[in-house]
Amino acid sequence: MAYRIAARHPGRLVTYTAETEEAALAKWEELAADGVPFEMTDADGVRVDDIDLEDRIDARGDGDA
């Protein structure tokens, strides 16, 4: 599922796209660490956060955890 990230860098709005939950979570962590305000939505327009992404990754797991 694709994710859209709208980030408010100083002086400009930037939109990123992440194709996987892992890529979206990596971008989440990067922006949060840099203190950049942002909003992330999934392909259905639903707002997601890092916990949602981790839950989605876990739900895909094959049960070997």
PDB file of N, CA and C in Angstrom:
ATOM      1  N   MET A   1       0.858  -1.176   0.000  1.00  0.00           N
ATOM      2  CA  MET A   1       0.000   0.000   0.000  1.00  0.00           C
ATOM      3  C   MET A   1       0.902   1.237   0.000  1.00  0.00           C
ATOM      4  N   ALA A   2       0.577   2.207  -0.803  1.00  0.00           N
ATOM      5  CA  ALA A   2       1.365   3.436  -0.865  1.00  0.00           C
ATOM      6  C   ALA A   2       0.954   4.397   0.252  1.00  0.00           C
ATOM      7  N   TYR A   3       1.927   5.176   0.695  1.00  0.00           N
ATOM      8  CA  TYR A   3       1.703   6.160   1.752  1.00  0.00           C
ATOM      9  C   TYR A   3       2.141   7.524   1.250  1.00  0.00           C
ATOM     10  N   ARG A   4       1.382   8.550   1.632  1.00  0.00           N
ATOM     11  CA  ARG A   4       1.684   9.936   1.272  1.00  0.00           C
ATOM     12  C   ARG A   4       2.083  10.656   2.542  1.00  0.00           C
ATOM     13  N   ILE A   5       3.231  11.343   2.484  1.00  0.00           N
ATOM     14  CA  ILE A   5       3.730  12.091   3.630  1.00  0.00           C
ATOM     15  C   ILE A   5       3.848  13.556   3.220  1.00  0.00           C
ATOM     16  N   ALA A   6       3.102  14.423   3.901  1.00  0.00           N
ATOM     17  CA  ALA A   6       3.172  15.863   3.651  1.00  0.00           C
ATOM     18  C   ALA A   6       3.976  16.472   4.799  1.00  0.00           C
ATOM     19  N   ALA A   7       5.177  16.952   4.469  1.00  0.00           N
ATOM     20  CA  ALA A   7       6.083  17.489   5.483  1.00  0.00           C
ATOM     21  C   ALA A   7       6.245  18.996   5.301  1.00  0.00           C
ATOM     22  N   ARG A   8       6.277  19.711   6.423  1.00  0.00           N
ATOM     23  CA  ARG A   8       6.423  21.161   6.397  1.00  0.00           C
ATOM     24  C   ARG A   8       7.846  21.546   6.804  1.00  0.00           C
ATOM     25  N   HIS A   9       8.753  21.453   5.833  1.00  0.00           N
ATOM     26  CA  HIS A   9      10.123  21.890   6.059  1.00  0.00           C
ATOM     27  C   HIS A   9      10.123  23.413   6.156  1.00  0.00           C
ATOM     28  N   PRO A  10      11.126  23.989   6.808  1.00  0.00           N
ATOM     29  CA  PRO A  10      11.160  25.453   6.912  1.00  0.00           C
ATOM     30  C   PRO A  10      11.049  26.119   5.536  1.00  0.00           C
ATOM     31  N   GLY A  11       9.991  26.889   5.378  1.00  0.00           N
ATOM     32  CA  GLY A  11       9.799  27.660   4.156  1.00  0.00           C
ATOM     33  C   GLY A  11       9.203  26.902   2.981  1.00  0.00           C
ATOM     34  N   ARG A  12       8.900  25.624   3.143  1.00  0.00           N
ATOM     35  CA  ARG A  12       8.340  24.893   2.003  1.00  0.00           C
ATOM     36  C   ARG A  12       7.599  23.637   2.463  1.00  0.00           C
ATOM     37  N   LEU A  13       6.621  23.249   1.669  1.00  0.00           N
ATOM     38  CA  LEU A  13       5.867  22.025   1.894  1.00  0.00           C
ATOM     39  C   LEU A  13       6.379  20.982   0.906  1.00  0.00           C
ATOM     40  N   VAL A  14       6.736  19.810   1.401  1.00  0.00           N
ATOM     41  CA  VAL A  14       7.257  18.744   0.553  1.00  0.00           C
ATOM     42  C   VAL A  14       6.380  17.514   0.727  1.00  0.00           C
ATOM     43  N   THR A  15       6.064  16.856  -0.388  1.00  0.00           N
ATOM     44  CA  THR A  15       5.289  15.628  -0.341  1.00  0.00           C
ATOM     45  C   THR A  15       6.176  14.463  -0.747  1.00  0.00           C
ATOM     46  N   TYR A  16       6.182  13.445   0.087  1.00  0.00           N
ATOM     47  CA  TYR A  16       6.928  12.217  -0.183  1.00  0.00           C
ATOM     48  C   TYR A  16       5.928  11.093  -0.406  1.00  0.00           C
ATOM     49  N   THR A  17       6.357  10.063  -1.124  1.00  0.00           N
ATOM     50  CA  THR A  17       5.563   8.860  -1.286  1.00  0.00           C
ATOM     51  C   THR A  17       6.420   7.675  -0.870  1.00  0.00           C
ATOM     52  N   ALA A  18       5.838   6.786  -0.082  1.00  0.00           N
ATOM     53  CA  ALA A  18       6.520   5.558   0.317  1.00  0.00           C
ATOM     54  C   ALA A  18       5.650   4.396  -0.161  1.00  0.00           C
ATOM     55  N   GLU A  19       6.250   3.433  -0.812  1.00  0.00           N
ATOM     56  CA  GLU A  19       5.499   2.330  -1.395  1.00  0.00           C
ATOM     57  C   GLU A  19       5.215   1.200  -0.415  1.00  0.00           C
ATOM     58  N   THR A  20       5.986   1.111   0.666  1.00  0.00           N
ATOM     59  CA  THR A  20       5.798   0.028   1.627  1.00  0.00           C
ATOM     60  C   THR A  20       5.687   0.582   3.037  1.00  0.00           C
ATOM     61  N   GLU A  21       5.194  -0.245   3.943  1.00  0.00           N
ATOM     62  CA  GLU A  21       5.112   0.159   5.342  1.00  0.00           C
ATOM     63  C   GLU A  21       6.505   0.416   5.911  1.00  0.00           C
ATOM     64  N   GLU A  22       7.470  -0.407   5.519  1.00  0.00           N
ATOM     65  CA  GLU A  22       8.837  -0.227   6.017  1.00  0.00           C
ATOM     66  C   GLU A  22       9.425   1.108   5.571  1.00  0.00           C
ATOM     67  N   ALA A  23       9.211   1.456   4.305  1.00  0.00           N
ATOM     68  CA  ALA A  23       9.713   2.736   3.793  1.00  0.00           C
ATOM     69  C   ALA A  23       9.003   3.903   4.480  1.00  0.00           C
ATOM     70  N   ALA A  24       7.699   3.767   4.702  1.00  0.00           N
ATOM     71  CA  ALA A  24       6.944   4.821   5.377  1.00  0.00           C
ATOM     72  C   ALA A  24       7.422   4.987   6.816  1.00  0.00           C
ATOM     73  N   LEU A  25       7.685   3.877   7.494  1.00  0.00           N
ATOM     74  CA  LEU A  25       8.166   3.936   8.871  1.00  0.00           C
ATOM     75  C   LEU A  25       9.555   4.568   8.932  1.00  0.00           C
ATOM     76  N   ALA A  26      10.417   4.254   7.982  1.00  0.00           N
ATOM     77  CA  ALA A  26      11.758   4.863   7.938  1.00  0.00           C
ATOM     78  C   ALA A  26      11.650   6.378   7.746  1.00  0.00           C
ATOM     79  N   LYS A  27      10.760   6.820   6.861  1.00  0.00           N
ATOM     80  CA  LYS A  27      10.573   8.263   6.631  1.00  0.00           C
ATOM     81  C   LYS A  27       9.971   8.907   7.864  1.00  0.00           C
ATOM     82  N   TRP A  28       9.034   8.212   8.527  1.00  0.00           N
ATOM     83  CA  TRP A  28       8.438   8.703   9.777  1.00  0.00           C
ATOM     84  C   TRP A  28       9.551   8.978  10.794  1.00  0.00           C
ATOM     85  N   GLU A  29      10.413   7.982  10.985  1.00  0.00           N
ATOM     86  CA  GLU A  29      11.484   8.111  11.973  1.00  0.00           C
ATOM     87  C   GLU A  29      12.452   9.235  11.611  1.00  0.00           C
ATOM     88  N   GLU A  30      12.772   9.364  10.331  1.00  0.00           N
ATOM     89  CA  GLU A  30      13.675  10.420   9.867  1.00  0.00           C
ATOM     90  C   GLU A  30      13.096  11.809  10.136  1.00  0.00           C
ATOM     91  N   LEU A  31      11.845  12.021   9.737  1.00  0.00           N
ATOM     92  CA  LEU A  31      11.222  13.327   9.920  1.00  0.00           C
ATOM     93  C   LEU A  31      11.032  13.653  11.404  1.00  0.00           C
ATOM     94  N   ALA A  32      10.626  12.658  12.180  1.00  0.00           N
ATOM     95  CA  ALA A  32      10.434  12.873  13.621  1.00  0.00           C
ATOM     96  C   ALA A  32      11.768  13.226  14.288  1.00  0.00           C
ATOM     97  N   ALA A  33      12.834  12.539  13.922  1.00  0.00           N
ATOM     98  CA  ALA A  33      14.156  12.810  14.497  1.00  0.00           C
ATOM     99  C   ALA A  33      14.635  14.216  14.145  1.00  0.00           C
ATOM    100  N   ASP A  34      14.275  14.686  12.947  1.00  0.00           N
ATOM    101  CA  ASP A  34      14.671  16.027  12.501  1.00  0.00           C
ATOM    102  C   ASP A  34      13.745  17.116  13.021  1.00  0.00           C
ATOM    103  N   GLY A  35      12.645  16.721  13.682  1.00  0.00           N
ATOM    104  CA  GLY A  35      11.704  17.702  14.217  1.00  0.00           C
ATOM    105  C   GLY A  35      10.852  18.379  13.159  1.00  0.00           C
ATOM    106  N   VAL A  36      10.670  17.720  12.022  1.00  0.00           N
ATOM    107  CA  VAL A  36       9.875  18.281  10.929  1.00  0.00           C
ATOM    108  C   VAL A  36       8.408  17.889  11.133  1.00  0.00           C
ATOM    109  N   PRO A  37       7.501  18.862  11.184  1.00  0.00           N
ATOM    110  CA  PRO A  37       6.078  18.518  11.303  1.00  0.00           C
ATOM    111  C   PRO A  37       5.587  17.883   9.997  1.00  0.00           C
ATOM    112  N   PHE A  38       4.797  16.833  10.129  1.00  0.00           N
ATOM    113  CA  PHE A  38       4.303  16.142   8.936  1.00  0.00           C
ATOM    114  C   PHE A  38       3.026  15.391   9.260  1.00  0.00           C
ATOM    115  N   GLU A  39       2.334  14.991   8.196  1.00  0.00           N
ATOM    116  CA  GLU A  39       1.134  14.167   8.293  1.00  0.00           C
ATOM    117  C   GLU A  39       1.271  13.050   7.272  1.00  0.00           C
ATOM    118  N   MET A  40       0.911  11.839   7.686  1.00  0.00           N
ATOM    119  CA  MET A  40       1.004  10.691   6.792  1.00  0.00           C
ATOM    120  C   MET A  40      -0.367  10.061   6.618  1.00  0.00           C
ATOM    121  N   THR A  41      -0.689   9.732   5.357  1.00  0.00           N
ATOM    122  CA  THR A  41      -1.941   9.053   5.053  1.00  0.00           C
ATOM    123  C   THR A  41      -1.645   7.837   4.178  1.00  0.00           C
ATOM    124  N   ASP A  42      -2.545   6.838   4.270  1.00  0.00           N
ATOM    125  CA  ASP A  42      -2.391   5.676   3.409  1.00  0.00           C
ATOM    126  C   ASP A  42      -3.124   5.909   2.093  1.00  0.00           C
ATOM    127  N   ALA A  43      -3.137   4.897   1.244  1.00  0.00           N
ATOM    128  CA  ALA A  43      -3.742   5.031  -0.086  1.00  0.00           C
ATOM    129  C   ALA A  43      -5.238   5.315  -0.019  1.00  0.00           C
ATOM    130  N   ASP A  44      -5.857   4.997   1.113  1.00  0.00           N
ATOM    131  CA  ASP A  44      -7.282   5.270   1.289  1.00  0.00           C
ATOM    132  C   ASP A  44      -7.548   6.634   1.914  1.00  0.00           C
ATOM    133  N   GLY A  45      -6.485   7.403   2.182  1.00  0.00           N
ATOM    134  CA  GLY A  45      -6.637   8.718   2.779  1.00  0.00           C
ATOM    135  C   GLY A  45      -6.764   8.702   4.293  1.00  0.00           C
ATOM    136  N   VAL A  46      -6.518   7.553   4.913  1.00  0.00           N
ATOM    137  CA  VAL A  46      -6.610   7.417   6.363  1.00  0.00           C
ATOM    138  C   VAL A  46      -5.287   7.840   6.994  1.00  0.00           C
ATOM    139  N   ARG A  47      -5.365   8.715   7.994  1.00  0.00           N
ATOM    140  CA  ARG A  47      -4.149   9.143   8.691  1.00  0.00           C
ATOM    141  C   ARG A  47      -3.559   7.971   9.458  1.00  0.00           C
ATOM    142  N   VAL A  48      -2.247   7.816   9.370  1.00  0.00           N
ATOM    143  CA  VAL A  48      -1.550   6.747  10.072  1.00  0.00           C
ATOM    144  C   VAL A  48      -0.390   7.333  10.866  1.00  0.00           C
ATOM    145  N   ASP A  49       0.007   6.593  11.914  1.00  0.00           N
ATOM    146  CA  ASP A  49       1.180   6.992  12.682  1.00  0.00           C
ATOM    147  C   ASP A  49       2.139   5.804  12.742  1.00  0.00           C
ATOM    148  N   ASP A  50       3.223   5.964  13.490  1.00  0.00           N
ATOM    149  CA  ASP A  50       4.237   4.921  13.537  1.00  0.00           C
ATOM    150  C   ASP A  50       3.694   3.615  14.123  1.00  0.00           C
ATOM    151  N   ILE A  51       2.802   3.698  15.079  1.00  0.00           N
ATOM    152  CA  ILE A  51       2.226   2.491  15.674  1.00  0.00           C
ATOM    153  C   ILE A  51       1.359   1.758  14.652  1.00  0.00           C
ATOM    154  N   ASP A  52       0.570   2.513  13.873  1.00  0.00           N
ATOM    155  CA  ASP A  52      -0.223   1.899  12.807  1.00  0.00           C
ATOM    156  C   ASP A  52       0.679   1.156  11.821  1.00  0.00           C
ATOM    157  N   LEU A  53       1.781   1.791  11.447  1.00  0.00           N
ATOM    158  CA  LEU A  53       2.695   1.164  10.490  1.00  0.00           C
ATOM    159  C   LEU A  53       3.299  -0.111  11.062  1.00  0.00           C
ATOM    160  N   GLU A  54       3.731  -0.055  12.328  1.00  0.00           N
ATOM    161  CA  GLU A  54       4.299  -1.238  12.962  1.00  0.00           C
ATOM    162  C   GLU A  54       3.263  -2.353  13.047  1.00  0.00           C
ATOM    163  N   ASP A  55       2.019  -2.011  13.367  1.00  0.00           N
ATOM    164  CA  ASP A  55       0.948  -3.008  13.427  1.00  0.00           C
ATOM    165  C   ASP A  55       0.709  -3.647  12.060  1.00  0.00           C
ATOM    166  N   ARG A  56       0.754  -2.843  11.021  1.00  0.00           N
ATOM    167  CA  ARG A  56       0.541  -3.374   9.675  1.00  0.00           C
ATOM    168  C   ARG A  56       1.689  -4.287   9.263  1.00  0.00           C
ATOM    169  N   ILE A  57       2.907  -3.921   9.629  1.00  0.00           N
ATOM    170  CA  ILE A  57       4.061  -4.778   9.337  1.00  0.00           C
ATOM    171  C   ILE A  57       3.924  -6.096  10.089  1.00  0.00           C
ATOM    172  N   ASP A  58       3.576  -6.011  11.373  1.00  0.00           N
ATOM    173  CA  ASP A  58       3.406  -7.226  12.187  1.00  0.00           C
ATOM    174  C   ASP A  58       2.288  -8.113  11.647  1.00  0.00           C
ATOM    175  N   ALA A  59       1.204  -7.511  11.192  1.00  0.00           N
ATOM    176  CA  ALA A  59       0.059  -8.277  10.685  1.00  0.00           C
ATOM    177  C   ALA A  59       0.426  -9.066   9.428  1.00  0.00           C
ATOM    178  N   ARG A  60       1.390  -8.584   8.685  1.00  0.00           N
ATOM    179  CA  ARG A  60       1.846  -9.277   7.479  1.00  0.00           C
ATOM    180  C   ARG A  60       2.770 -10.436   7.804  1.00  0.00           C
ATOM    181  N   GLY A  61       3.290 -10.468   9.040  1.00  0.00           N
ATOM    182  CA  GLY A  61       4.281 -11.468   9.430  1.00  0.00           C
ATOM    183  C   GLY A  61       3.796 -12.882   9.187  1.00  0.00           C
ATOM    184  N   ASP A  62       4.774 -13.783   9.123  1.00  0.00           N
ATOM    185  CA  ASP A  62       4.436 -15.171   8.824  1.00  0.00           C
ATOM    186  C   ASP A  62       4.276 -16.019  10.091  1.00  0.00           C
ATOM    187  N   GLY A  63       4.279 -15.377  11.258  1.00  0.00           N
ATOM    188  CA  GLY A  63       4.051 -16.097  12.503  1.00  0.00           C
ATOM    189  C   GLY A  63       5.292 -16.703  13.118  1.00  0.00           C
ATOM    190  N   ASP A  64       6.457 -16.443  12.553  1.00  0.00           N
ATOM    191  CA  ASP A  64       7.706 -16.989  13.078  1.00  0.00           C
ATOM    192  C   ASP A  64       8.332 -16.127  14.146  1.00  0.00           C
ATOM    193  N   ALA A  65       7.693 -15.061  14.538  1.00  0.00           N
ATOM    194  CA  ALA A  65       8.299 -14.117  15.475  1.00  0.00           C
ATOM    195  C   ALA A  65       8.532 -14.710  16.837  1.00  0.00           C
TER     196      ALA A  65
END
